[in-house]
CSV table of C-alpha atoms and ligand atoms in Angstrom, one decimal:
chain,number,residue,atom,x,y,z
A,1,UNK,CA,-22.8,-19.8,2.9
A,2,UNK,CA,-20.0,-20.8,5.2
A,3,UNK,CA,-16.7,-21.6,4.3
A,4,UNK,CA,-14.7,-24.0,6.7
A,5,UNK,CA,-10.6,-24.7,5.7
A,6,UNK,CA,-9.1,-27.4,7.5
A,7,UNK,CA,-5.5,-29.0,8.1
A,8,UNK,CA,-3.8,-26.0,6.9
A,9,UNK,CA,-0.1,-26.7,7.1
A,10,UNK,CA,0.9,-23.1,8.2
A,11,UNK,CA,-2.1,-20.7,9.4
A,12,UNK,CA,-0.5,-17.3,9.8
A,13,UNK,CA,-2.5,-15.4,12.0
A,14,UNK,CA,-1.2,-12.0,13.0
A,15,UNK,CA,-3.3,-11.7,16.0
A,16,UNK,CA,-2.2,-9.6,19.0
A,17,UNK,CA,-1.6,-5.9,19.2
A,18,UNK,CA,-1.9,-4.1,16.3
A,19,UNK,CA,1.0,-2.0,15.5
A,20,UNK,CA,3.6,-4.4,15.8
A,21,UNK,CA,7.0,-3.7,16.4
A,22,UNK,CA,10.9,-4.6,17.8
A,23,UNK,CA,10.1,-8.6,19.2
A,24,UNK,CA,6.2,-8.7,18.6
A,25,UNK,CA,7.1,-8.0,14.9
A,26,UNK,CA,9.1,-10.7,14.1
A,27,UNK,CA,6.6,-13.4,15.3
A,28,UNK,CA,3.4,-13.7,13.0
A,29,UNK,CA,1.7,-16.0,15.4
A,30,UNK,CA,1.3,-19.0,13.0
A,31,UNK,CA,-0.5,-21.9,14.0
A,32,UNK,CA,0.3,-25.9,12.7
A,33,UNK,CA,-2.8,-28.0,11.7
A,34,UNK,CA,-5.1,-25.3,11.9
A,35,UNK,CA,-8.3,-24.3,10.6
A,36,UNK,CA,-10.3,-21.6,10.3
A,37,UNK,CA,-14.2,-21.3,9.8
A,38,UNK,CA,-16.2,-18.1,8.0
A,39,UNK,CA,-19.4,-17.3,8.4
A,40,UNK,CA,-21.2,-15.0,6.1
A,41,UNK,CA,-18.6,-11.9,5.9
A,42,UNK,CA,-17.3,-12.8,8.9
A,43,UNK,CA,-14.4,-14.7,10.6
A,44,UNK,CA,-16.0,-16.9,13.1
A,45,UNK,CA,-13.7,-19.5,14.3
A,46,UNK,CA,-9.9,-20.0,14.2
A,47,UNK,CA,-8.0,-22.8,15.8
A,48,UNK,CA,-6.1,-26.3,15.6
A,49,UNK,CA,-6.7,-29.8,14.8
A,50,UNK,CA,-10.1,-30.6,14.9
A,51,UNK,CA,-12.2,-28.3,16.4
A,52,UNK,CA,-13.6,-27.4,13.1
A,53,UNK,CA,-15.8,-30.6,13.2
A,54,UNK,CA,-18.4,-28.9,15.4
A,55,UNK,CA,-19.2,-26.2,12.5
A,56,UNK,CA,-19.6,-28.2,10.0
A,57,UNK,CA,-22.9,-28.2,7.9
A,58,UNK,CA,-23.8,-29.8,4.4
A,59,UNK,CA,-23.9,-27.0,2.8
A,60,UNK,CA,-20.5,-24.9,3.7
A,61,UNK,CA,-17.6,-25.4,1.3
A,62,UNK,CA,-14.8,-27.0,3.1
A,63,UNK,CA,-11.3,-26.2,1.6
A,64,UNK,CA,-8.6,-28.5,2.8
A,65,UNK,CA,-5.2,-26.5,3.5
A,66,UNK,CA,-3.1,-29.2,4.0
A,67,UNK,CA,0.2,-27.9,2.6
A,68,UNK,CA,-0.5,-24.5,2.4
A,69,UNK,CA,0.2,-21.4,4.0
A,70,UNK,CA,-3.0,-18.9,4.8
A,71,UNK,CA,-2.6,-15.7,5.7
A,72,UNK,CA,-4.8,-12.1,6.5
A,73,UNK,CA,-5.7,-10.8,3.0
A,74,UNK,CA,-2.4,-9.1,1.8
A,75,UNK,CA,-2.9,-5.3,2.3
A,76,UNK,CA,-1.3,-2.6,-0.1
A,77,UNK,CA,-1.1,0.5,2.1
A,78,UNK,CA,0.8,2.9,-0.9
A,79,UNK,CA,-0.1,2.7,-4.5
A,80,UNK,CA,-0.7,4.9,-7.5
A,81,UNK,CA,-3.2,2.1,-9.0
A,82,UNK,CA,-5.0,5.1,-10.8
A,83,UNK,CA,-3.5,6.4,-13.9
A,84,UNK,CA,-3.1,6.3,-17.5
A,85,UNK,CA,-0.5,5.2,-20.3
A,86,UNK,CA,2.4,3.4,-19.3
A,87,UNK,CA,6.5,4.7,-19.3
A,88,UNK,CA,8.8,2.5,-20.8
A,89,UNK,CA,10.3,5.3,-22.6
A,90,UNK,CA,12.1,5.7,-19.3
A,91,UNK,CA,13.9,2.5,-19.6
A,92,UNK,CA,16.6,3.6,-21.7
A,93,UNK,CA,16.8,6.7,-19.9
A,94,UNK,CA,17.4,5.3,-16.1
A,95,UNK,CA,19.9,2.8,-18.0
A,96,UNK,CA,22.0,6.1,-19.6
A,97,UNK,CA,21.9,7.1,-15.6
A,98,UNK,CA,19.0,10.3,-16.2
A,99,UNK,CA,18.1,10.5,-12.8
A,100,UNK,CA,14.4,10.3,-11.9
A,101,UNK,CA,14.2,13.7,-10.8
A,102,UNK,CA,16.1,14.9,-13.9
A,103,UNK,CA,13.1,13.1,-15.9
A,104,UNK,CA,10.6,14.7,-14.5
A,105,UNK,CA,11.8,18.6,-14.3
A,106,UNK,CA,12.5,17.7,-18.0
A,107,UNK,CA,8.7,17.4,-18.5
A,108,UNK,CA,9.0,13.2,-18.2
A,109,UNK,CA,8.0,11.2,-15.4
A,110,UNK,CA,4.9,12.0,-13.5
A,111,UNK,CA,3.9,15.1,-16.0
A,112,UNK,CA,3.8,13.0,-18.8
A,113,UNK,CA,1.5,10.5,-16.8
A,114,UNK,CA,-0.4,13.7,-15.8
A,115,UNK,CA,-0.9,14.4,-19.7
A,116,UNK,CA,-2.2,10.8,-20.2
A,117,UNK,CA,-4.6,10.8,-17.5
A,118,UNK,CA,-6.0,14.2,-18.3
A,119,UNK,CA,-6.9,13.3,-21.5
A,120,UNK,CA,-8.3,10.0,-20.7
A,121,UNK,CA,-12.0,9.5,-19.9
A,122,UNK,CA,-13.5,8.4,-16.9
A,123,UNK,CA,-14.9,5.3,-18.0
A,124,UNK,CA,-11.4,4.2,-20.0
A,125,UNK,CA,-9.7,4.9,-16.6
A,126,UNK,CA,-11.6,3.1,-14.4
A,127,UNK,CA,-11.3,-0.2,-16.9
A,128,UNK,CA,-7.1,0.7,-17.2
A,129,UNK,CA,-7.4,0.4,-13.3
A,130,UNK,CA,-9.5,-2.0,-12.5
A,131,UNK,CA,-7.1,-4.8,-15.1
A,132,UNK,CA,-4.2,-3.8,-12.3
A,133,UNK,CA,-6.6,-4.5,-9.5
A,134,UNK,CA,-7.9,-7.9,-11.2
A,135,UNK,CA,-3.9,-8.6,-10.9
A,136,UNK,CA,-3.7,-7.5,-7.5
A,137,UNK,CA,-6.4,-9.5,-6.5
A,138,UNK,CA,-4.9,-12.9,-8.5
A,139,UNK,CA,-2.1,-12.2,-6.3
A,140,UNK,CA,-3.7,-12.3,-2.6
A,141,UNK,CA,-4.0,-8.2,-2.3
A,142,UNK,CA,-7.7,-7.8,-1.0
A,143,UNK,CA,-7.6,-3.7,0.5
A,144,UNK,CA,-5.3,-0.8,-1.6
A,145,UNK,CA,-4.8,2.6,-0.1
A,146,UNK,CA,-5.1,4.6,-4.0
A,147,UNK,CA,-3.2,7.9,-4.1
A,148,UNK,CA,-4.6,10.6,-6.8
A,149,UNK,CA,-1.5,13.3,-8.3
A,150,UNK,CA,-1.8,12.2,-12.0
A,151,UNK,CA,-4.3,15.1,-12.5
A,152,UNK,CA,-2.5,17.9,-10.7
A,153,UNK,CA,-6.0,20.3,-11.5
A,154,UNK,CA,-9.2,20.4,-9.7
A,155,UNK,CA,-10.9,18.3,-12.7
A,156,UNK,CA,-8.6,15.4,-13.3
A,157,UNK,CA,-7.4,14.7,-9.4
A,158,UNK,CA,-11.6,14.5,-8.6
A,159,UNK,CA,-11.7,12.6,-11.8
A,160,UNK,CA,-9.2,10.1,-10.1
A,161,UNK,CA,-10.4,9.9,-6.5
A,162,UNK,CA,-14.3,9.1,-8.3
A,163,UNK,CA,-12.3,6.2,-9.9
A,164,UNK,CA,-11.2,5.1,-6.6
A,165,UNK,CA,-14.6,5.9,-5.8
A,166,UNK,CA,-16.4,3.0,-8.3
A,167,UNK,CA,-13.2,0.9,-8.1
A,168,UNK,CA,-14.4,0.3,-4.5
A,169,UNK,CA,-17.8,-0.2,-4.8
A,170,UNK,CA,-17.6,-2.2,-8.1
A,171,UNK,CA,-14.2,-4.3,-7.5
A,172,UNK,CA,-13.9,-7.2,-4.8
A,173,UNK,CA,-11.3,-5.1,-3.2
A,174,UNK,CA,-11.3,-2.4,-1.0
A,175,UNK,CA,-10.2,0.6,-2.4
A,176,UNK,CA,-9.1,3.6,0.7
A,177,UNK,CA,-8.6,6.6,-1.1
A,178,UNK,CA,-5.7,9.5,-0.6
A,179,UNK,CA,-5.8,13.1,-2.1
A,180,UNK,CA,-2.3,13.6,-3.7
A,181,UNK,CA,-2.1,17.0,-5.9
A,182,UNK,CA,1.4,17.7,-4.5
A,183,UNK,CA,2.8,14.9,-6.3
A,184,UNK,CA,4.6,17.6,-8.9
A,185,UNK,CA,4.2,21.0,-9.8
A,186,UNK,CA,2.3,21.1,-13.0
A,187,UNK,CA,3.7,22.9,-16.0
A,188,UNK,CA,0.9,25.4,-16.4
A,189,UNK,CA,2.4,26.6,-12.7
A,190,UNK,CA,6.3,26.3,-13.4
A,191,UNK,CA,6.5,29.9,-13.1
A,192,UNK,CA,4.4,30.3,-10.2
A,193,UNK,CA,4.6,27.5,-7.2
A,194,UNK,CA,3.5,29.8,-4.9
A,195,UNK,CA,-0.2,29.7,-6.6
A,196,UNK,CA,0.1,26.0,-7.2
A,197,UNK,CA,-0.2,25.4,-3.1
A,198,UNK,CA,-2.7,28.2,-3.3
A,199,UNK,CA,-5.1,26.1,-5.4
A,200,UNK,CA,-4.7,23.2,-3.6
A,201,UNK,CA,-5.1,25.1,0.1
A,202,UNK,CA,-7.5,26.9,-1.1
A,203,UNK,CA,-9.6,24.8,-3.7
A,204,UNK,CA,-8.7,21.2,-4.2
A,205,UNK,CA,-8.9,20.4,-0.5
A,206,UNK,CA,-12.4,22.3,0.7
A,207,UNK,CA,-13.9,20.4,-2.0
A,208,UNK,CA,-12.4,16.9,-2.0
A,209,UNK,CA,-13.4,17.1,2.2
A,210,UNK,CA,-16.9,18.4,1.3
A,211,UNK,CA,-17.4,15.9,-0.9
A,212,UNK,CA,-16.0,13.1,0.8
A,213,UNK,CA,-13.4,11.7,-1.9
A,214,UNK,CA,-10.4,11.0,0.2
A,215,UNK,CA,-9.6,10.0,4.0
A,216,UNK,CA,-6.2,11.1,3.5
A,217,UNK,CA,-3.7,13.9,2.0
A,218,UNK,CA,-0.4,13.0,0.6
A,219,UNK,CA,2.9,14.8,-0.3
A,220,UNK,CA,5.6,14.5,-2.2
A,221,UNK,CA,8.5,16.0,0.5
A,222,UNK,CA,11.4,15.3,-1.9
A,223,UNK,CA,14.5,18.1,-3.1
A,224,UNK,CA,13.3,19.7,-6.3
A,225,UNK,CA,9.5,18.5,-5.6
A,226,UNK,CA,7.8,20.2,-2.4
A,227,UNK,CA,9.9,21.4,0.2
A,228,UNK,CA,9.4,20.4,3.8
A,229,UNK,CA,7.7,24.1,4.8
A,230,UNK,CA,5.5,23.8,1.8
A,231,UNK,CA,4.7,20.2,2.8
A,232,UNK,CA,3.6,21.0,6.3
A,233,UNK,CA,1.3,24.0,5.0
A,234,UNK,CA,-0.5,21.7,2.5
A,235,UNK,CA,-0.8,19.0,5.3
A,236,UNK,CA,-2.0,20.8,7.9
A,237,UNK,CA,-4.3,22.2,5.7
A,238,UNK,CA,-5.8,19.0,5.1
A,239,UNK,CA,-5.7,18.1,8.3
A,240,UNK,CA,-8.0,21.0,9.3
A,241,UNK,CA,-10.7,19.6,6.5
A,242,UNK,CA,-10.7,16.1,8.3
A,243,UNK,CA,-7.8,14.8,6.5
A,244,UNK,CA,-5.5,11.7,7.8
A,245,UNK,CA,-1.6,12.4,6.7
A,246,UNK,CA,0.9,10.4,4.9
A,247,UNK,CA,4.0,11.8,3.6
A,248,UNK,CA,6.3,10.7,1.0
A,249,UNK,CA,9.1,10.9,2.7
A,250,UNK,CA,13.1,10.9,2.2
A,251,UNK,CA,12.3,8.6,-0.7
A,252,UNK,CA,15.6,9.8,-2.5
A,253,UNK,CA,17.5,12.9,-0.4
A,254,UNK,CA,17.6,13.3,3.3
A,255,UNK,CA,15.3,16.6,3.7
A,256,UNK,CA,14.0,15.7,7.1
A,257,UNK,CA,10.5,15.1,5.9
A,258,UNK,CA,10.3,11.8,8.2
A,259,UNK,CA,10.8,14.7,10.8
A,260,UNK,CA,7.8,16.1,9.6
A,261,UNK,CA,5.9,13.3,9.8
A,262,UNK,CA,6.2,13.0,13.5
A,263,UNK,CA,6.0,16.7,14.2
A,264,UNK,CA,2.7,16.7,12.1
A,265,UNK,CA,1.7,13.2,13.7
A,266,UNK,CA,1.0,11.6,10.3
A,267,UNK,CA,-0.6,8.6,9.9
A,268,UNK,CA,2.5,7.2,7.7
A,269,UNK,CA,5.5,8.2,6.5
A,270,UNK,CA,6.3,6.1,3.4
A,271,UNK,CA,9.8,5.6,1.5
A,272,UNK,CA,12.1,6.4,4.1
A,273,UNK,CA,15.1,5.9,2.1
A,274,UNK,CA,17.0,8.3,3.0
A,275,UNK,CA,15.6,9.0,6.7
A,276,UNK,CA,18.1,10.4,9.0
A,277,UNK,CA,18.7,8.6,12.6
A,278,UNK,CA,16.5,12.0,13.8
A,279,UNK,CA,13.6,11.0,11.3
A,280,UNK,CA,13.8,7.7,12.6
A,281,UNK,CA,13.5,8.2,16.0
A,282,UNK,CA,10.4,11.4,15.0
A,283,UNK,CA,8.7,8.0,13.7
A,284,UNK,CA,9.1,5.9,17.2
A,285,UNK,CA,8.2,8.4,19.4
A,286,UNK,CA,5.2,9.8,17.4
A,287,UNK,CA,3.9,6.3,16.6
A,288,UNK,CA,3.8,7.0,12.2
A,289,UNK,CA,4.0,3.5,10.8
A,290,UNK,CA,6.9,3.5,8.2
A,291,UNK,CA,5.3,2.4,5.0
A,292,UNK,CA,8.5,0.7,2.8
A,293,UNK,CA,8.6,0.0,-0.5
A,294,UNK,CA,11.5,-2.1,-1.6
A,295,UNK,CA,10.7,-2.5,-5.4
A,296,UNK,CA,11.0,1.2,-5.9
A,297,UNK,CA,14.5,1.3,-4.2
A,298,UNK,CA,15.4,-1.8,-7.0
A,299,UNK,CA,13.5,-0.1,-9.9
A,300,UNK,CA,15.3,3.1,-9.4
A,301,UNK,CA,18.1,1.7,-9.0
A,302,UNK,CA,19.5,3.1,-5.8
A,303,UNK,CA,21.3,-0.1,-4.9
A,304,UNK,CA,19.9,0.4,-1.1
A,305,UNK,CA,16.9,0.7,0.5
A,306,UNK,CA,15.4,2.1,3.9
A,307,UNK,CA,17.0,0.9,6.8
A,308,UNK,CA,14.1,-1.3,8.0
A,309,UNK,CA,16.3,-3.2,10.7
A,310,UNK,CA,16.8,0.1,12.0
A,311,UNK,CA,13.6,1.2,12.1
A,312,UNK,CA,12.6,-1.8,14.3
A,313,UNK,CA,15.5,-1.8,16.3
A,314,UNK,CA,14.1,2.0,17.1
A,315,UNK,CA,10.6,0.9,17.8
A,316,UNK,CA,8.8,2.0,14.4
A,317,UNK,CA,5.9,-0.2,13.1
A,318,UNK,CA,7.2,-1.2,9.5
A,319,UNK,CA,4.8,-1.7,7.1
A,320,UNK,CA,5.1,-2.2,3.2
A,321,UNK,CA,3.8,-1.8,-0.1
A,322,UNK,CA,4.2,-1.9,-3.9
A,323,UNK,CA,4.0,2.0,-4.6
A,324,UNK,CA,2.0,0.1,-8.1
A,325,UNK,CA,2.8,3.4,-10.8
A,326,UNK,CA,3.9,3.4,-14.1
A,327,UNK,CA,7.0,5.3,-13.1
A,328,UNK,CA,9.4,3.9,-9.8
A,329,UNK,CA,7.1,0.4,-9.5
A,330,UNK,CA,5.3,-1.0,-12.5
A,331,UNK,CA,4.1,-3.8,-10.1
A,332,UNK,CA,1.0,-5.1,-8.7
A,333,UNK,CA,2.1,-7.7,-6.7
A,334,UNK,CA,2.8,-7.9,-3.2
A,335,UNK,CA,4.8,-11.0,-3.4
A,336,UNK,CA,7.2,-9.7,-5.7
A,337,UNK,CA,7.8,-6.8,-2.9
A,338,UNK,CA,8.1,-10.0,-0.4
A,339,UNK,CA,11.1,-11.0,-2.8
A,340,UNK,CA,12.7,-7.5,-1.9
A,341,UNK,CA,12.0,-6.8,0.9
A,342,UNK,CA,13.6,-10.4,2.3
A,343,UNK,CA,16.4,-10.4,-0.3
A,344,UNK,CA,16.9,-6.4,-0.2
A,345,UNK,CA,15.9,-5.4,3.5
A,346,UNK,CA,16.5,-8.4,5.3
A,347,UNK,CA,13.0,-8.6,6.5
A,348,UNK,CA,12.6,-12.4,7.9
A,349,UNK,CA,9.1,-13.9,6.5
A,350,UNK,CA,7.6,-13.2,9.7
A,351,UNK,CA,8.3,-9.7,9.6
A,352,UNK,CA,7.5,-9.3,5.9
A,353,UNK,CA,3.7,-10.8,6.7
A,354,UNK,CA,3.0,-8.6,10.0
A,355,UNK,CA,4.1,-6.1,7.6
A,356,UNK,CA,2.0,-7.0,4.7
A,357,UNK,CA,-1.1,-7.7,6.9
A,358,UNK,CA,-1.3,-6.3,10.4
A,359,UNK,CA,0.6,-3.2,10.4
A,360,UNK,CA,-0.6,-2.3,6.6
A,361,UNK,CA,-3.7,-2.1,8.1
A,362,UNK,CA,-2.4,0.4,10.8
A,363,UNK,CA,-1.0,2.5,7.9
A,364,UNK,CA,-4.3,3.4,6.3
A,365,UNK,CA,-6.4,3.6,9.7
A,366,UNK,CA,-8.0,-0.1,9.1
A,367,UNK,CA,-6.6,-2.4,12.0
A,368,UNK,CA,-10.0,-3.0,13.8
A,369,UNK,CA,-11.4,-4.7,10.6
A,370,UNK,CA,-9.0,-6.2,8.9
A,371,UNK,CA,-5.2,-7.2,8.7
A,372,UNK,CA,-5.3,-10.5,11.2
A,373,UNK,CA,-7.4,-14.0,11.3
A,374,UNK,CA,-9.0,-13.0,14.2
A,375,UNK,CA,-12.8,-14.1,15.1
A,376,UNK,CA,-15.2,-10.9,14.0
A,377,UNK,CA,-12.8,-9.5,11.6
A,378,UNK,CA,-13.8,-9.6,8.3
A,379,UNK,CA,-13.0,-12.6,6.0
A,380,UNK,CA,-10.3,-11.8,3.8
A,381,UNK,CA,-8.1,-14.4,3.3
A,382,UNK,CA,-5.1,-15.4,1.2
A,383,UNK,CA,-4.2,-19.5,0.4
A,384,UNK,CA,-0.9,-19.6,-0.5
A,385,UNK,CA,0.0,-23.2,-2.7
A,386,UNK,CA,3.2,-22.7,-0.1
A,387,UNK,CA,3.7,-25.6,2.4
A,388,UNK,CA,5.3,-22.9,4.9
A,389,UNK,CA,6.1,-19.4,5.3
A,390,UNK,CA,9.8,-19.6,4.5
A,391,UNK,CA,9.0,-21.4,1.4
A,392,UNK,CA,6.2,-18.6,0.3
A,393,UNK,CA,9.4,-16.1,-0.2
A,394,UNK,CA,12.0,-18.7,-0.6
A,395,UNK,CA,10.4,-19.7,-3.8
A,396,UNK,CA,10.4,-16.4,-5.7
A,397,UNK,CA,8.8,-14.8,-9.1
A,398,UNK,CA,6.1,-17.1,-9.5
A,399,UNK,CA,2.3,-16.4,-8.5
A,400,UNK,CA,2.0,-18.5,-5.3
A,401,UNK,CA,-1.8,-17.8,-5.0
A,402,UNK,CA,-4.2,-21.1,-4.5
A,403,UNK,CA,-7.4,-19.0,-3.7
A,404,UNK,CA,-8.1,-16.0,-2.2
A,405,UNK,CA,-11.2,-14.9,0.1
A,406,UNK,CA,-12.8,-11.6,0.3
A,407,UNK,CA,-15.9,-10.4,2.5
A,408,UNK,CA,-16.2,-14.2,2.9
A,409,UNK,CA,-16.7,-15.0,-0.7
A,410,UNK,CA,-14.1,-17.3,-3.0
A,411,UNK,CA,-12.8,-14.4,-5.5
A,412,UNK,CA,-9.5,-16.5,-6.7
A,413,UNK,CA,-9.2,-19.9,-7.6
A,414,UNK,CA,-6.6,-21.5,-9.2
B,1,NIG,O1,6.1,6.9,-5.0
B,1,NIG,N1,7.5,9.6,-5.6
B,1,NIG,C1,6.5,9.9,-6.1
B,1,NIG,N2,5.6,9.2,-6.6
B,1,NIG,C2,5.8,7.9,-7.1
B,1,NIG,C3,6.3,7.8,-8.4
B,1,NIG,C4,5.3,8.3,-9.4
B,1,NIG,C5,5.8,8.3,-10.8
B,1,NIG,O2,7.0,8.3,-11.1
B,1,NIG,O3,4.9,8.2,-11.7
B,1,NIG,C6,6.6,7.1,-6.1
B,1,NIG,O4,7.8,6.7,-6.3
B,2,FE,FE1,4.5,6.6,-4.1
């Protein structure tokens, strides 16, 4: 069945190029009065005033937008949507100033999520994640990019990336799905790093490309995790089994792993808090779209975060995400990152939604499908109960979701 919306008060399109950066970036390409007509999966008209008219048909569901802002399906290009228990343990902890590395080479942090999600089974894991992607959807998210690294052995990380697996054929949203086992060293290896990287070169990666379970491999590049030579080894390894890169990146220390990125050519580089000018300019020239992720900056209480203005000033596509894990961003919602990445970056709401939409897509290798309203793209769509852009970030902490569209079918109402 078709699906027309009419008089929407602010249509935010994100058309035009795909990775968008400096100038492009900053204008979302919104329309006034528009509407936007979907046929089957499909978007198959977009425009103003009244053009709609010609589609209609009694039987397609018209929705009338007037005084609401719709937008591309919001797109979560970085999460760790996949794991068991939860950490609130940690809250005293980070407020007695225990660093988060400190945490986890104490055995806290991601080895005791690790524990949890080892012991958990399949079936209990795919319900624990599938509530946070029933929350994600409520909130206008309709593709996540799901890291694995809460299993950190061959058994639990396939365990994970065959959750991402159902998740995406059983869950409305689309679920793209990343190989992470150098997310920490596991205890079992704390003596012996050297054969840690020699299980995952050797063993996790042959079979997680054999059998198809990710599109892309993921590091943690970070002082007292995996160094940057270590890093490049396990990525280029991937690489050579078909592999796409990402790399966390300089999320707390400067260790040049944003350099990496762009020597290695990487997909993304994510975090970026502590990117050196040199990183930076790696990304621009090597085209790596900078994934940021504001809330984890705030939950870890860094009191800054990566220097997105700088990144576009240097010609970097800036992209964001939640980072959704139990540890740095307990968080399934994209418009709470809107809140920091406006309030905290100084993103304008233009840039936040190319970032959200357009250049998310670019970040997991999606931007011919999805990511703009765009006639033949797919029909994912968010309504926003927002009567313009400004107002969807201007009016913070609240869900701001009216109804939200995916593979042309009404998921969300409200
Ligand atoms: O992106 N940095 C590493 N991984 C996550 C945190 C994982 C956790 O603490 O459980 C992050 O911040
Ligand atoms: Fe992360």
């Amino acid at each position: 069945m078709d699906i027309i919306i009419k008089n929407i008060g602010c249509l935010v399109t994100c058309e035009g190029s795909y990775r968008k950066k400096r100038e492009e970036f900053k204008d979302a390409k919104i329309k006034k009065n528009g509407y936007l007509v979907i046929e089957n999966d499909k978007i198959k008209a977009v425009g103003e005033g009244d053009g709609y008219k010609e589609y209609l048909t009694s039987e397609c569901t018209v929705i009338d937008g007037e005084g609401k802002t719709v937008t591309p399906g919001l797109i979560d290009p970085h999460t760790h949507v996949v794991y068991a228990g939860s950490r609130e343990n940690e809250l005293p902890l980070k407020l007695n100033k225990v660093g988060y590395i400190e945490i986890l080479n104490s055995g806290g942090g991601i080895l005791s999520t690790v524990e949890n999600t080892r012991n958990i089974k399949i079936d209990q894991l795919v319900e624990e994640s599938r509530k946070r992607l029933d929350i994600m959807l409520k909130h206008g998210t309709t593709t996540v990019e799901s890291k694995s690294g809460y299993g950190l052995d061959l058994q639990t990380e396939v365990k994970i990336l065959e959750v991402n697996k159902i998740l995406n054929e059983t869950h409305p949203i689309d679920v793209v799905s990343t190989f992470m086992a150098a997310h920490a060293l596991p205890k079992e290896y704390k003596s012996d790093r050297e054969a840690y990287i020699g299980e995952i070169i050797n063993n996790m990666i042959p079979y997680v490309s054999e059998n198809k379970l990710a599109e892309f491999i993921d590091c943690f590049c970070e002082k007292g995790v995996f160094s940057v030579e270590e890093c490049r080894r396990i990525l280029t390894a991937g690489k050579k089994f078909g592999l796409n890169i990402k790399i966390h990146a300089d999320e707390v220390e400067t260790v040049k792993a944003a350099e990496l990125a762009g020597e290695l050519k990487a997909t993304s580089a994510e975090h970026l808090v502590a990117a050196s000018d040199e990183g930076i300019k790696a990304l621009a020239e090597n085209d790596v779209v900078a994934v940021l992720l504001p809330s984890t900056s705030f939950y870890l209480m860094l009191n800054h975060f990566a220097r997105a203005r700088k990144m576009i000033e240097e010609g970097v596509a800036v992209s964001l995400a939640t980072d959704c894990n139990p540890g740095t961003s307990p968080t399934e919602s994209l418009q709470t990152v809107m809140t920091f990445a406006c309030f905290g970056m100084k993103l304008f709401p233009e840039e936040i939604i190319n970032a959200m939409t357009i250049n998310a897509a670019c970040a997991i290798n999606r931007e011919s499908e999805i990511g703009s309203i765009e006639v033949g793209k797919k029909a994912d769509i968010a309504i926003f109960n927002s009567k313009n852009l400004n107002y969807l970030i201007y009016h913070f902490g609240a869900n701001a979701i009216d109804t939200v569209i995916k593979n042309g079918k009404i998921v969300v109402k409200n």
